[in-house]
mmCIF file of C-alpha atoms in Angstrom:
data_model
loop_
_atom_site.group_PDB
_atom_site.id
_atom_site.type_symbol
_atom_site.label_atom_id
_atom_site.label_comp_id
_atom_site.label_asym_id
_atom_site.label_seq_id
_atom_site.Cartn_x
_atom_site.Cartn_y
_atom_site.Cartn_z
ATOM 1 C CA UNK E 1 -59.637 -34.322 42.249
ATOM 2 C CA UNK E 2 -62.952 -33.921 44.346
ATOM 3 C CA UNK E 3 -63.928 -30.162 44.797
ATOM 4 C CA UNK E 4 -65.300 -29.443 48.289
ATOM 5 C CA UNK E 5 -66.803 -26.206 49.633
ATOM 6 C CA UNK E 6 -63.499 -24.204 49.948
ATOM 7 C CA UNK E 7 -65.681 -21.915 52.487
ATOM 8 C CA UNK E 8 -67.163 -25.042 54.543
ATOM 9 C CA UNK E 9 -65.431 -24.762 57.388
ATOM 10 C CA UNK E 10 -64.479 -20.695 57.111
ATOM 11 C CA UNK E 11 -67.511 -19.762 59.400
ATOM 12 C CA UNK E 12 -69.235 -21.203 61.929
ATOM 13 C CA UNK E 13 -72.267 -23.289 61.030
ATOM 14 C CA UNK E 14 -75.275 -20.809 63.428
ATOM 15 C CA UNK E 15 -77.970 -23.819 62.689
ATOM 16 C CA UNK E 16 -75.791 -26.606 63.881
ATOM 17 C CA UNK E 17 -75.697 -27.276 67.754
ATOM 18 C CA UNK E 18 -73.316 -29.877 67.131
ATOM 19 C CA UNK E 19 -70.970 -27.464 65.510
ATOM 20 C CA UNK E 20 -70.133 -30.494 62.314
ATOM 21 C CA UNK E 21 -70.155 -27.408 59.458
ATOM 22 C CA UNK E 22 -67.348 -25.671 61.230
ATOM 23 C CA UNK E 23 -63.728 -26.525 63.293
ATOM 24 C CA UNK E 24 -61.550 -25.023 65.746
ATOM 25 C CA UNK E 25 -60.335 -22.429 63.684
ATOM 26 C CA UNK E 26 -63.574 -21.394 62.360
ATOM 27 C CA UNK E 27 -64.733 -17.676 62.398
ATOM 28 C CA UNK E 28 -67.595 -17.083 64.584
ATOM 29 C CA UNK E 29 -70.466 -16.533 62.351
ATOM 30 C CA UNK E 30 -71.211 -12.794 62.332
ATOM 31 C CA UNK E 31 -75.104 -11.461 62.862
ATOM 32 C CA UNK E 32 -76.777 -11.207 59.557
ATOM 33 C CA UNK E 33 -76.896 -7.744 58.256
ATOM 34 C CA UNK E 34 -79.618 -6.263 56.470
ATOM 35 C CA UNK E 35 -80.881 -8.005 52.675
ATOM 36 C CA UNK E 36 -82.796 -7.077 49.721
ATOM 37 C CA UNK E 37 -83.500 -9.440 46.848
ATOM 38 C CA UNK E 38 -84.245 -7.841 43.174
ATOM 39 C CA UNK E 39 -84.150 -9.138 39.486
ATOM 40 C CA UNK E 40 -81.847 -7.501 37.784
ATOM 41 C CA UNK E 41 -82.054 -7.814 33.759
ATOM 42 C CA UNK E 42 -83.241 -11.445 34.430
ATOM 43 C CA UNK E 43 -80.619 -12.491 37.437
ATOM 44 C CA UNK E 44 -81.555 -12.806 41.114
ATOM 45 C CA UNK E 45 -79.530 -10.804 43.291
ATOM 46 C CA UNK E 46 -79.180 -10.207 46.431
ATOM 47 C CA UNK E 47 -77.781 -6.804 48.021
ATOM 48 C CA UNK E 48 -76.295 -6.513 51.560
ATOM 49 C CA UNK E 49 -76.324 -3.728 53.471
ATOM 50 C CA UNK E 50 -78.571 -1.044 52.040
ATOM 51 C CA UNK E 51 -80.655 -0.377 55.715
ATOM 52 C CA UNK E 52 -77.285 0.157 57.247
ATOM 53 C CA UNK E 53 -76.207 2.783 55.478
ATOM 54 C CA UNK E 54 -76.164 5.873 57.406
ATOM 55 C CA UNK E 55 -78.576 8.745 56.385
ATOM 56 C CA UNK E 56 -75.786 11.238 55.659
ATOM 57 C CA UNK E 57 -74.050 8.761 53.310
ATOM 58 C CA UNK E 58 -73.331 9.863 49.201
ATOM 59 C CA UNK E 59 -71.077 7.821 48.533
ATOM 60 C CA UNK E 60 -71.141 4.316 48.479
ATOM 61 C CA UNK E 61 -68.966 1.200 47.610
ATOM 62 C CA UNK E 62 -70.061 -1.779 45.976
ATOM 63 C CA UNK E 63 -68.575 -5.254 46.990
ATOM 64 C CA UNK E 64 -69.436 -7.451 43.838
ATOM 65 C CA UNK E 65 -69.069 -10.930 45.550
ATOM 66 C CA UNK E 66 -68.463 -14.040 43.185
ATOM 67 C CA UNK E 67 -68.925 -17.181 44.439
ATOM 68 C CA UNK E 68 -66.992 -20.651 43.873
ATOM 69 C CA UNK E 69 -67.732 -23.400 41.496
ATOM 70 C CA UNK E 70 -71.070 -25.847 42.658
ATOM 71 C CA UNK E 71 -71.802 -23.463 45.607
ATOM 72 C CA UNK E 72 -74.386 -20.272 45.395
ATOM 73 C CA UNK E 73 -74.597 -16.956 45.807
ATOM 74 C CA UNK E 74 -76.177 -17.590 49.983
ATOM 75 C CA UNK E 75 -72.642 -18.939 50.934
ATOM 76 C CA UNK E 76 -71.141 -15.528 50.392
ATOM 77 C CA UNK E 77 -73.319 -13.789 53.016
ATOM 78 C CA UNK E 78 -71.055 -14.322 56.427
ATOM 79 C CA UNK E 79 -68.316 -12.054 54.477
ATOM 80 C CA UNK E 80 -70.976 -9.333 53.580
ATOM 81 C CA UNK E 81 -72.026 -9.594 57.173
ATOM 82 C CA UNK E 82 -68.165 -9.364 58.426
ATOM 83 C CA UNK E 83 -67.221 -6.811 56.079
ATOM 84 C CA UNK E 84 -70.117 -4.264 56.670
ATOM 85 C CA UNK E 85 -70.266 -4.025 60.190
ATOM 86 C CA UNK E 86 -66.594 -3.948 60.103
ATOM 87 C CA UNK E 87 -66.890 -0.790 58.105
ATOM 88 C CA UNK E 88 -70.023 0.484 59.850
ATOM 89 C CA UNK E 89 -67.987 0.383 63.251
ATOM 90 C CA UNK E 90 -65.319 3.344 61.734
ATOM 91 C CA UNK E 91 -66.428 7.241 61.875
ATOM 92 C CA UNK E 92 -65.825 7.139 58.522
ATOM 93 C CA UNK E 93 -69.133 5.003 57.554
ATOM 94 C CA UNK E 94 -71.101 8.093 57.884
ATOM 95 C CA UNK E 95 -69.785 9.717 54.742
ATOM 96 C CA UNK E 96 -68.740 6.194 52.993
ATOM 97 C CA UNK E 97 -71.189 3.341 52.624
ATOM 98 C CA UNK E 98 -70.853 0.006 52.242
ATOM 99 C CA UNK E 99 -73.011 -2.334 50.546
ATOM 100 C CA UNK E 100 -72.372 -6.412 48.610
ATOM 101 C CA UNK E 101 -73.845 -7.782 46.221
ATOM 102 C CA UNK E 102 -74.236 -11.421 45.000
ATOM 103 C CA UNK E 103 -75.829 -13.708 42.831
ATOM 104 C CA UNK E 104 -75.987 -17.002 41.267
ATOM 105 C CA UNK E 105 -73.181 -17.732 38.653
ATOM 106 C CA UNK E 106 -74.478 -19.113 35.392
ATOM 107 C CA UNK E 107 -74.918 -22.787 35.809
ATOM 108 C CA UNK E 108 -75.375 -22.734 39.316
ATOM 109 C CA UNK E 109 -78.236 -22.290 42.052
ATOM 110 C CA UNK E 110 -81.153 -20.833 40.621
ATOM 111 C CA UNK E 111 -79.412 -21.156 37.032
ATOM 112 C CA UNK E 112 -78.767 -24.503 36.934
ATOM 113 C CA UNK E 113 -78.933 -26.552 33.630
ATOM 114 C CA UNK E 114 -76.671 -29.112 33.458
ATOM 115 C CA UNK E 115 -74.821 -30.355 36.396
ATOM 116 C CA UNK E 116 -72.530 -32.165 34.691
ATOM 117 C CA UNK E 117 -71.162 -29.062 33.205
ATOM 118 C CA UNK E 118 -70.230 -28.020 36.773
ATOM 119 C CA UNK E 119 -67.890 -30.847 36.459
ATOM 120 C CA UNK E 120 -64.113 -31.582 35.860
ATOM 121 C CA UNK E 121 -62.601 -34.550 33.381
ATOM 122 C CA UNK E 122 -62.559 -36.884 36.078
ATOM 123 C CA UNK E 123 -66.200 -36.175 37.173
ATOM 124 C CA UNK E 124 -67.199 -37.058 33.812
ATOM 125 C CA UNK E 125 -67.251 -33.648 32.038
ATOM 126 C CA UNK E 126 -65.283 -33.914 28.904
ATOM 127 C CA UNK E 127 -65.613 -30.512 27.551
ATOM 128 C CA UNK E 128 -64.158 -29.530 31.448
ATOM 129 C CA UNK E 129 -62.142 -26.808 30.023
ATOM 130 C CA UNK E 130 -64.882 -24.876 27.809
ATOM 131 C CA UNK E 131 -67.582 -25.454 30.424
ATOM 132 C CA UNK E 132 -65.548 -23.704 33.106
ATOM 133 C CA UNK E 133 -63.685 -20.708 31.121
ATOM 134 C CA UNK E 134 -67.500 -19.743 29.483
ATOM 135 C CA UNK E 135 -68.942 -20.465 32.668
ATOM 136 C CA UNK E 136 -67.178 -17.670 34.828
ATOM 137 C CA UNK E 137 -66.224 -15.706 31.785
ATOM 138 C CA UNK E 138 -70.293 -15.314 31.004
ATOM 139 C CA UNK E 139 -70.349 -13.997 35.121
ATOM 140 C CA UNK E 140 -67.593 -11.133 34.202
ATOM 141 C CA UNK E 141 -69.508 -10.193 31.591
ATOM 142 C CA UNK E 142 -73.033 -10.437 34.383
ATOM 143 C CA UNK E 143 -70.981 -8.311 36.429
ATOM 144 C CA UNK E 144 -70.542 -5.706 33.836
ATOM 145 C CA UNK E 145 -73.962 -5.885 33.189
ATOM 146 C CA UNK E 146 -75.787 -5.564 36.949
ATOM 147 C CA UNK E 147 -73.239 -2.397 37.670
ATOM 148 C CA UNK E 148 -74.885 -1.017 34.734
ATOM 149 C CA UNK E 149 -78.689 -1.028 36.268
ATOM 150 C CA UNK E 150 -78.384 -2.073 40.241
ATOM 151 C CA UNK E 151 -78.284 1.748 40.834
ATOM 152 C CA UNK E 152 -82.070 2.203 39.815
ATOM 153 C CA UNK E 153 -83.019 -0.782 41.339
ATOM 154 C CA UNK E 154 -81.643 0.280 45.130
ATOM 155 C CA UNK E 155 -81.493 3.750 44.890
ATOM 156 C CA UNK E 156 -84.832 4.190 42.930
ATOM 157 C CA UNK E 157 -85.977 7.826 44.321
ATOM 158 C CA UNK E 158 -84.670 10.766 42.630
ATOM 159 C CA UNK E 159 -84.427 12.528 46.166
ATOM 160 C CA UNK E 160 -82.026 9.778 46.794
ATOM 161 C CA UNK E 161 -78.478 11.452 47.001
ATOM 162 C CA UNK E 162 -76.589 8.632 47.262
ATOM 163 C CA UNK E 163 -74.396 6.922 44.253
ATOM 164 C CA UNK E 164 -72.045 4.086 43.839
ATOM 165 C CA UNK E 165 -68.596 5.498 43.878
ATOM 166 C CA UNK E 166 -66.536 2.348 44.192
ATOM 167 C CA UNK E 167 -66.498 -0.841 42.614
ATOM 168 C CA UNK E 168 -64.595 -4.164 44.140
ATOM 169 C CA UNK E 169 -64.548 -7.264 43.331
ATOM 170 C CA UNK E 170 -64.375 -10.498 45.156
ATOM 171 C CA UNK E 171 -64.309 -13.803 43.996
ATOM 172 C CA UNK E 172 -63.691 -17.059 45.854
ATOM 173 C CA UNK E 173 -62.648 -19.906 43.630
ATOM 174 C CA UNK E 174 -64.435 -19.560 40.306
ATOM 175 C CA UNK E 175 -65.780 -16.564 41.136
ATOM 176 C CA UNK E 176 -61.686 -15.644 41.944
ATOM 177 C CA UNK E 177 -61.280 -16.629 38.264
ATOM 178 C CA UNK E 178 -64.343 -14.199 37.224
ATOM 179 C CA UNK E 179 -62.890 -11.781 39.531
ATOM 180 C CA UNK E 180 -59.876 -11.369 36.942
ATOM 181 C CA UNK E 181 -61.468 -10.538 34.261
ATOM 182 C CA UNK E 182 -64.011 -8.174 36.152
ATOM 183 C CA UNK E 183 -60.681 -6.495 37.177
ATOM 184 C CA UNK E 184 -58.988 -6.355 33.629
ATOM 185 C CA UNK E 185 -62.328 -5.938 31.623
ATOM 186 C CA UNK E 186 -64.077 -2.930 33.481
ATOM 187 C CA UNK E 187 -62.495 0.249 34.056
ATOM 188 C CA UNK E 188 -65.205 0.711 36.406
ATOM 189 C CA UNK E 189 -64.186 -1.488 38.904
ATOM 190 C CA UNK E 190 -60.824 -0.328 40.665
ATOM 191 C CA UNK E 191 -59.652 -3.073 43.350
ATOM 192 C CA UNK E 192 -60.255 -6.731 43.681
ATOM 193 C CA UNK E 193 -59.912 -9.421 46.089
ATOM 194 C CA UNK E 194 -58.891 -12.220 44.232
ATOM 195 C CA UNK E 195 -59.073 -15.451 46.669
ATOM 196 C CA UNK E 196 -57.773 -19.399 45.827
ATOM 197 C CA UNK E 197 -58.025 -18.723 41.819
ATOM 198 C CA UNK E 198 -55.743 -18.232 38.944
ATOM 199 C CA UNK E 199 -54.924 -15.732 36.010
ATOM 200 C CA UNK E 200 -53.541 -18.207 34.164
ATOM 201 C CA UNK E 201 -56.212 -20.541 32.470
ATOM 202 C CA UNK E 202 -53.782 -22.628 29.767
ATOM 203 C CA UNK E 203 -51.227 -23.478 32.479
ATOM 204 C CA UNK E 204 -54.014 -24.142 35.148
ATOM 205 C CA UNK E 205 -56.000 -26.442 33.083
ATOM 206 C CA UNK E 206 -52.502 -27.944 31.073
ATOM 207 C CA UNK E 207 -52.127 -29.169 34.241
ATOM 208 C CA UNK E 208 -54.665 -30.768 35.340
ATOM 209 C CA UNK E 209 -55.287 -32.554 32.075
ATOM 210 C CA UNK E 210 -51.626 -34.110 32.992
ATOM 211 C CA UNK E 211 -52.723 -34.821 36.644
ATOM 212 C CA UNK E 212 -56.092 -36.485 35.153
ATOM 213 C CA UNK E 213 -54.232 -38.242 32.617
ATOM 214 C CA UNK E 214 -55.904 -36.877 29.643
ATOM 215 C CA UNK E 215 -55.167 -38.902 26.543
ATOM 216 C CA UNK E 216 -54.805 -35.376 24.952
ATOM 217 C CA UNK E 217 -51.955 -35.057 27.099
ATOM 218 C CA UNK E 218 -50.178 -37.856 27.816
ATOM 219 C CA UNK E 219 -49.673 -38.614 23.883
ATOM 220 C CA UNK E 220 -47.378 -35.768 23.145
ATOM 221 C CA UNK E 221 -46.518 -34.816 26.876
ATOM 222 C CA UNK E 222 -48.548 -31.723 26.947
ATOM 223 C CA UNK E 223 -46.626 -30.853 23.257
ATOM 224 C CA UNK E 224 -50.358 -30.907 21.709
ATOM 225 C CA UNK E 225 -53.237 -30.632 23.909
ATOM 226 C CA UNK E 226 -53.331 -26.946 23.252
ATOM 227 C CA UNK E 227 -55.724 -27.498 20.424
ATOM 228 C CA UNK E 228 -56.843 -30.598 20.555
ATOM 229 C CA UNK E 229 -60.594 -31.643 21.711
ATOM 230 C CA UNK E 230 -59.328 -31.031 25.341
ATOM 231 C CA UNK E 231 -58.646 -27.371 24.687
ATOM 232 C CA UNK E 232 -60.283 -26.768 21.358
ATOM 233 C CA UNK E 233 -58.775 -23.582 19.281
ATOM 234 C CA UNK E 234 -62.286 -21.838 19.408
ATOM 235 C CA UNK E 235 -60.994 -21.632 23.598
ATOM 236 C CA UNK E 236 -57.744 -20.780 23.047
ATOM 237 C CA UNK E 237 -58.573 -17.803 20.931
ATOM 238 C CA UNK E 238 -61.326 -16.869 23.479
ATOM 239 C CA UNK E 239 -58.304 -17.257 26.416
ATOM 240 C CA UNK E 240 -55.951 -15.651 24.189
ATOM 241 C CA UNK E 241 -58.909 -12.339 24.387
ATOM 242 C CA UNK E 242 -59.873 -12.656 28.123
ATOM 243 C CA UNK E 243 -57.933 -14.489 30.092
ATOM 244 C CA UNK E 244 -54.992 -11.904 31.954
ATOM 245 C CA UNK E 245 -52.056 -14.678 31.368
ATOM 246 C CA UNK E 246 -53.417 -15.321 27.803
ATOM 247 C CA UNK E 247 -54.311 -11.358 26.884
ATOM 248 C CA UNK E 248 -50.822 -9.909 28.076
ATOM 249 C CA UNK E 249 -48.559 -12.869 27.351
ATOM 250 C CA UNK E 250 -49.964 -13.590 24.171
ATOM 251 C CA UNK E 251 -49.596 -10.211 23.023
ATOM 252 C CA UNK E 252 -45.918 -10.327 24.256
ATOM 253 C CA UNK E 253 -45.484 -13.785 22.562
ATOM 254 C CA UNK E 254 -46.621 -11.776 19.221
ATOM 255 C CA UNK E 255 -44.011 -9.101 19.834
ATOM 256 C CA UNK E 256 -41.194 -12.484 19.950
ATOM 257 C CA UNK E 257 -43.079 -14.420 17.805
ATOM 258 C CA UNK E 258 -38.787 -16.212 17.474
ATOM 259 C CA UNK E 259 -38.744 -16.616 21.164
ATOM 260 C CA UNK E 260 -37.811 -19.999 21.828
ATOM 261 C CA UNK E 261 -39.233 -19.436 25.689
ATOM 262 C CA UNK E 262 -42.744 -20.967 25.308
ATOM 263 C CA UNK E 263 -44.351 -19.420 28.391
ATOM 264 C CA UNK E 264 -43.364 -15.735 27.242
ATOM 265 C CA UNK E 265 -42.748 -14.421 30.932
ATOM 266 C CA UNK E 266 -39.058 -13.072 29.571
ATOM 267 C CA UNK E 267 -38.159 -9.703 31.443
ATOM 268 C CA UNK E 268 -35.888 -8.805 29.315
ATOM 269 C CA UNK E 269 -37.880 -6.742 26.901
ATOM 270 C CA UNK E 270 -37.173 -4.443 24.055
ATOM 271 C CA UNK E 271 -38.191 -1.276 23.608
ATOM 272 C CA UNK E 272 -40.761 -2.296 20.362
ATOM 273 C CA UNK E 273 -42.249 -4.718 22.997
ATOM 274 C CA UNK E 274 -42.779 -2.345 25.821
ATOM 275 C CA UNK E 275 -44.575 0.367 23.427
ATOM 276 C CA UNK E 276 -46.505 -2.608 22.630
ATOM 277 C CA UNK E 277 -47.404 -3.621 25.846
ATOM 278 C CA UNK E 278 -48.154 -0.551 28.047
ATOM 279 C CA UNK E 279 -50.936 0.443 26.451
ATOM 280 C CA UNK E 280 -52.568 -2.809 26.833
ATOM 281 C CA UNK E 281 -51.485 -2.541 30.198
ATOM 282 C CA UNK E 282 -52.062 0.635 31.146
ATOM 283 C CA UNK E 283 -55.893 -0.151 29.776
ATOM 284 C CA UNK E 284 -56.104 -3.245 32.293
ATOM 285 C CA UNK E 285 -54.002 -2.562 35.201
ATOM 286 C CA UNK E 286 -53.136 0.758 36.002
ATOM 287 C CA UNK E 287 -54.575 2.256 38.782
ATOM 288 C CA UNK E 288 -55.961 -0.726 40.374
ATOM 289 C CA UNK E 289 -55.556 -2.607 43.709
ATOM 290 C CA UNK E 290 -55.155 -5.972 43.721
ATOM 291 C CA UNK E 291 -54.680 -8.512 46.751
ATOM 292 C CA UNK E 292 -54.440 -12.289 45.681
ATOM 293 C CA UNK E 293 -54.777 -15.012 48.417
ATOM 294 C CA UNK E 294 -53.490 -18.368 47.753
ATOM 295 C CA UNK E 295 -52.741 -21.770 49.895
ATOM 296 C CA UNK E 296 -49.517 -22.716 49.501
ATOM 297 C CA UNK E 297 -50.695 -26.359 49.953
ATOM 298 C CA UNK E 298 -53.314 -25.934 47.156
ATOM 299 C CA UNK E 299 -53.796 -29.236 44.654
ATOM 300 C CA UNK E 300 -56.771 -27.968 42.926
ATOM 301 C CA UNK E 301 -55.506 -24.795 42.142
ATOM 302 C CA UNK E 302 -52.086 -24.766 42.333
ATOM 303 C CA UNK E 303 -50.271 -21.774 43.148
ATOM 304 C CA UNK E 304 -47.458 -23.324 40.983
ATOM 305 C CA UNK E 305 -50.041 -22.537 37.991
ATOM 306 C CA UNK E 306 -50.484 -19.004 38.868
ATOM 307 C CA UNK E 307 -46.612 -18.012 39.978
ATOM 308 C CA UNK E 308 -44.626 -17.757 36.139
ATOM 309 C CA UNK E 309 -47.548 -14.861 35.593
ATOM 310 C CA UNK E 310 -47.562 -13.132 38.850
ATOM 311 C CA UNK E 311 -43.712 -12.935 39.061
ATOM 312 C CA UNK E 312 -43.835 -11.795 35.906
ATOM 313 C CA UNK E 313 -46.097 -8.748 36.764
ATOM 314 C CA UNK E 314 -44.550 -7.972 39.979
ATOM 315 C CA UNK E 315 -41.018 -7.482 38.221
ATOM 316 C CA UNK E 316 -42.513 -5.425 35.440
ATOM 317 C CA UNK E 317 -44.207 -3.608 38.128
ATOM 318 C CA UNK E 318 -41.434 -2.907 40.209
ATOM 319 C CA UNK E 319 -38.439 -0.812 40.413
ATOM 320 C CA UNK E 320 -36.438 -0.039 37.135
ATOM 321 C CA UNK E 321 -39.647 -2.592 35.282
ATOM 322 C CA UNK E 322 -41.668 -0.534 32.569
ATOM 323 C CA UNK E 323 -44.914 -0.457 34.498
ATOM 324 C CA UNK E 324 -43.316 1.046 37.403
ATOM 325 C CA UNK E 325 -45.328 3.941 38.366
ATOM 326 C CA UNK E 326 -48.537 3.076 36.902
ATOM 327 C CA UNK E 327 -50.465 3.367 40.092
ATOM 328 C CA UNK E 328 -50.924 -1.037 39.928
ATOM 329 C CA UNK E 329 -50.718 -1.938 43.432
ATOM 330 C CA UNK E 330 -50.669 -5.855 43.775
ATOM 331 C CA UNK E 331 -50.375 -8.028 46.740
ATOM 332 C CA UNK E 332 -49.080 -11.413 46.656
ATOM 333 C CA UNK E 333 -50.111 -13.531 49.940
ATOM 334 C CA UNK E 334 -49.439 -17.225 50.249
ATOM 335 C CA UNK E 335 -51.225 -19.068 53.281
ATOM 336 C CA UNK E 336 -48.310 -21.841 53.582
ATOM 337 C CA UNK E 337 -50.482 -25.336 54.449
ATOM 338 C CA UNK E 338 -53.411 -23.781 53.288
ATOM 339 C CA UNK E 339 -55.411 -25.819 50.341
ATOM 340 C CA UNK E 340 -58.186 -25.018 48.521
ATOM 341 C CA UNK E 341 -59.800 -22.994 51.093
ATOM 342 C CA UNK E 342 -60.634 -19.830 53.027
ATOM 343 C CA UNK E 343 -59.165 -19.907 56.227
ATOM 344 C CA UNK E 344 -59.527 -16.877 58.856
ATOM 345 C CA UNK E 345 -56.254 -15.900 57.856
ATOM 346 C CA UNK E 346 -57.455 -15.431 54.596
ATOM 347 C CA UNK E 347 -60.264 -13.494 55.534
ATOM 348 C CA UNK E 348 -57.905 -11.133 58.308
ATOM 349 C CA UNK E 349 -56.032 -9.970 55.206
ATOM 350 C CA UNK E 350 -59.065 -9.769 52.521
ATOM 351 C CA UNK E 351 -60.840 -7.608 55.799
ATOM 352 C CA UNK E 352 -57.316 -5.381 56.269
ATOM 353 C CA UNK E 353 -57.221 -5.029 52.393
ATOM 354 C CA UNK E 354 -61.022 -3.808 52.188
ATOM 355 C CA UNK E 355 -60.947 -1.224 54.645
ATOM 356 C CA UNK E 356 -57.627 0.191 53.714
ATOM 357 C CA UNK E 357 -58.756 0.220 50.085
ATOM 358 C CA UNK E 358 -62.527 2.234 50.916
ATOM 359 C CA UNK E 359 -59.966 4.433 53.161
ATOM 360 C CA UNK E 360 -57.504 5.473 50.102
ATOM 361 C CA UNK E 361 -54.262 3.807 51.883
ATOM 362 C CA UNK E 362 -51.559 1.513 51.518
ATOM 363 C CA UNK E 363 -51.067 3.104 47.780
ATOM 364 C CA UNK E 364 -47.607 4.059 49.326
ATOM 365 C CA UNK E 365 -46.462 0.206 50.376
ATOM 366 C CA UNK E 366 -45.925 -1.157 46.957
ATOM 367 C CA UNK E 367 -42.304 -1.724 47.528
ATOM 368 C CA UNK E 368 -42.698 -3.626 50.297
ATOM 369 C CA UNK E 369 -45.733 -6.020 49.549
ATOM 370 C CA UNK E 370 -46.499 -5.262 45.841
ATOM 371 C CA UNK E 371 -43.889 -7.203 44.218
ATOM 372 C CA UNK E 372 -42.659 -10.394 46.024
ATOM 373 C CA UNK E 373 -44.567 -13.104 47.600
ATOM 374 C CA UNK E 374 -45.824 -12.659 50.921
ATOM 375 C CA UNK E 375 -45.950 -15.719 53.179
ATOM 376 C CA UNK E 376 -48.505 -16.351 55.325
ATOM 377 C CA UNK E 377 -48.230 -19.101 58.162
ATOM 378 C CA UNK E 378 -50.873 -20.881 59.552
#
């Protein structure tokens, strides 16, 4: 199960005459916009945007842009590019600003210790499933930490009127991955674009380990790997705390602790269960914007994986479910033939999604997007 650059071929290669880093379908690359590099409580980052803004602008929103697993923060760039001067061309720019962000997730680029913990089973990694879950769970928690301090870096004069208002995240791969927890973990951060990655980390990686033929596996049929030196309980317990599958079904599972369903996503639930539940919730969800891209024809990270959890939230979320009216708004797209890539269809709806979002609309559409999946054809 090779991983490629799932945003190889997205934009045109501007340094390659021959055209060999990009295809027919590829977006043009867009001009570079402006960038300005800082360290930030020890991390390289880069921020995008910042000599566009106009002079009238106060309020500004952050893109916090996450990258995937064995890339760097550069390869993120085109979007800030696309996504800023898409902005910049609407009246509205001279009020709103919008900047990115980006920087190397921990193990990779200019962090790099050990490339073998980059790696899956079948590259040779046997602790696959700890390296990758601390891996993007340590750039949540990065996240949380640059939001606290960028603002004196970039806006250092105290003449300076202008403030961070708005906080998005969007993550590509493992940096999708990071991107839910960012979402879930920070109250700060109100929307994400959550591209090719998965909220649910014991299904994703339960499968793989069967696809890879993990001995932890195969022995019981998947009965006992939960556990075992594949998936240690030290992970388990730290999925059970972060990961959005783990955190709300695990707290549901608690509630049914009899239930003979072993995935939890049951619908039907009592009342004890929902007073349990909404708070958590409520705490995590509400009030957010969500958009989550996935190829339908995806064998590294299967759609399959992420599906039991999503259709779970969308009915809960929906009409008659008990987090009906909490403000989530959560849109399901599924490029059909797509793998585990961006593809300019991707990018149309993670563009449509941004600008609507920095604009305040589409709160009003959730019953026709925010609960069902949303095909997309190539």
């Amino acid at each position: 199960m090779p991983v490629s650059n799932p945003v190889e071929y997205t934009y045109t290669n501007p340094n390659d005459t021959a055209k060999s880093g990009s295809t027919s379908k590829s977006i043009p690359h867009p001009p570079a916009v402006s960038r300005v590099e800082h360290v930030v409580a020890g991390l390289k980052t880069i921020t995008y945007g910042l000599a566009e803004l106009s002079s009238s602008t106060t309020d500004v929103t952050c893109l916090w842009m996450l990258h995937p697993r064995l890339q760097i923060q550069e390869c993120m760039a085109p979007f800030a590019a696309q996504f800023i001067k898409s902005w910049n061309s609407r009246p509205q720019s001279k009020d709103k600003g919008l900047i990115a962000v980006s920087f190397d997730q921990r193990n990779h680029g200019s962090r790099l210790v050990s490339s073998v913990a980059n790696e899956a089973w079948r590259g040779g990694n046997e602790k696959h499933a700890q390296d990758m879950f601390s891996c993007y769970h340590g750039t949540s928690t990065d996240t949380n930490q640059l939001l606290d301090h960028i603002e004196a870096y970039i806006f250092p004069d105290a003449s300076d009127k202008r403030k961070i208002t708005q906080n998005i995240v969007f993550g590509i791969s493992l940096g999708a991955h990071a991107g839910w927890h960012v979402l879930m973990q920070d109250p700060r951060f109100s929307a994400g674009i959550i591209t090719i990655g998965c909220p649910d980390y014991t299904r994703l990686m339960s499968d793989r380990a069967r696809l890879s033929k993990r001995k932890t596996w195969t022995e019981s049929q998947g009965r006992d790997f939960i556990g075992s030196t594949d998936f240690p309980t030290g992970l388990a317990e730290a999925v059970r705390k972060y990961d959005p599958a783990g955190l709300i079904l695990g707290t549901l599972a608690e509630a049914r602790p009899q239930s003979k369903t072993q995935t939890h996503h049951h619908t039907d639930l009592t009342q004890s269960e929902r007073d349990i539940l909404l708070p958590l919730m409520s705490k995590t969800l509400a009030n957010k914007r969500i958009i989550n891209l996935s190829g339908g024809s995806d064998k590294l990270v299967p759609y399959a994986q992420a599906k039991p959890f999503l259709d779970w939230l969308k009915h809960v979320n929906g009409k008659g479910g008990f987090f009906e009216g909490s403000g989530l708004y959560f849109e399901d797209v599924v490029v059909e033939g797509a793998g585990h890539e961006v593809p300019p269809e991707m990018v149309t709806h993670m563009e449509r999604f941004l600008l609507q979002t920095m604009e305040g609309e589409g709160t009003m559409d959730v019953g026709k997007v925010g609960h069902g999946r949303r095909d997309s054809r190539m």
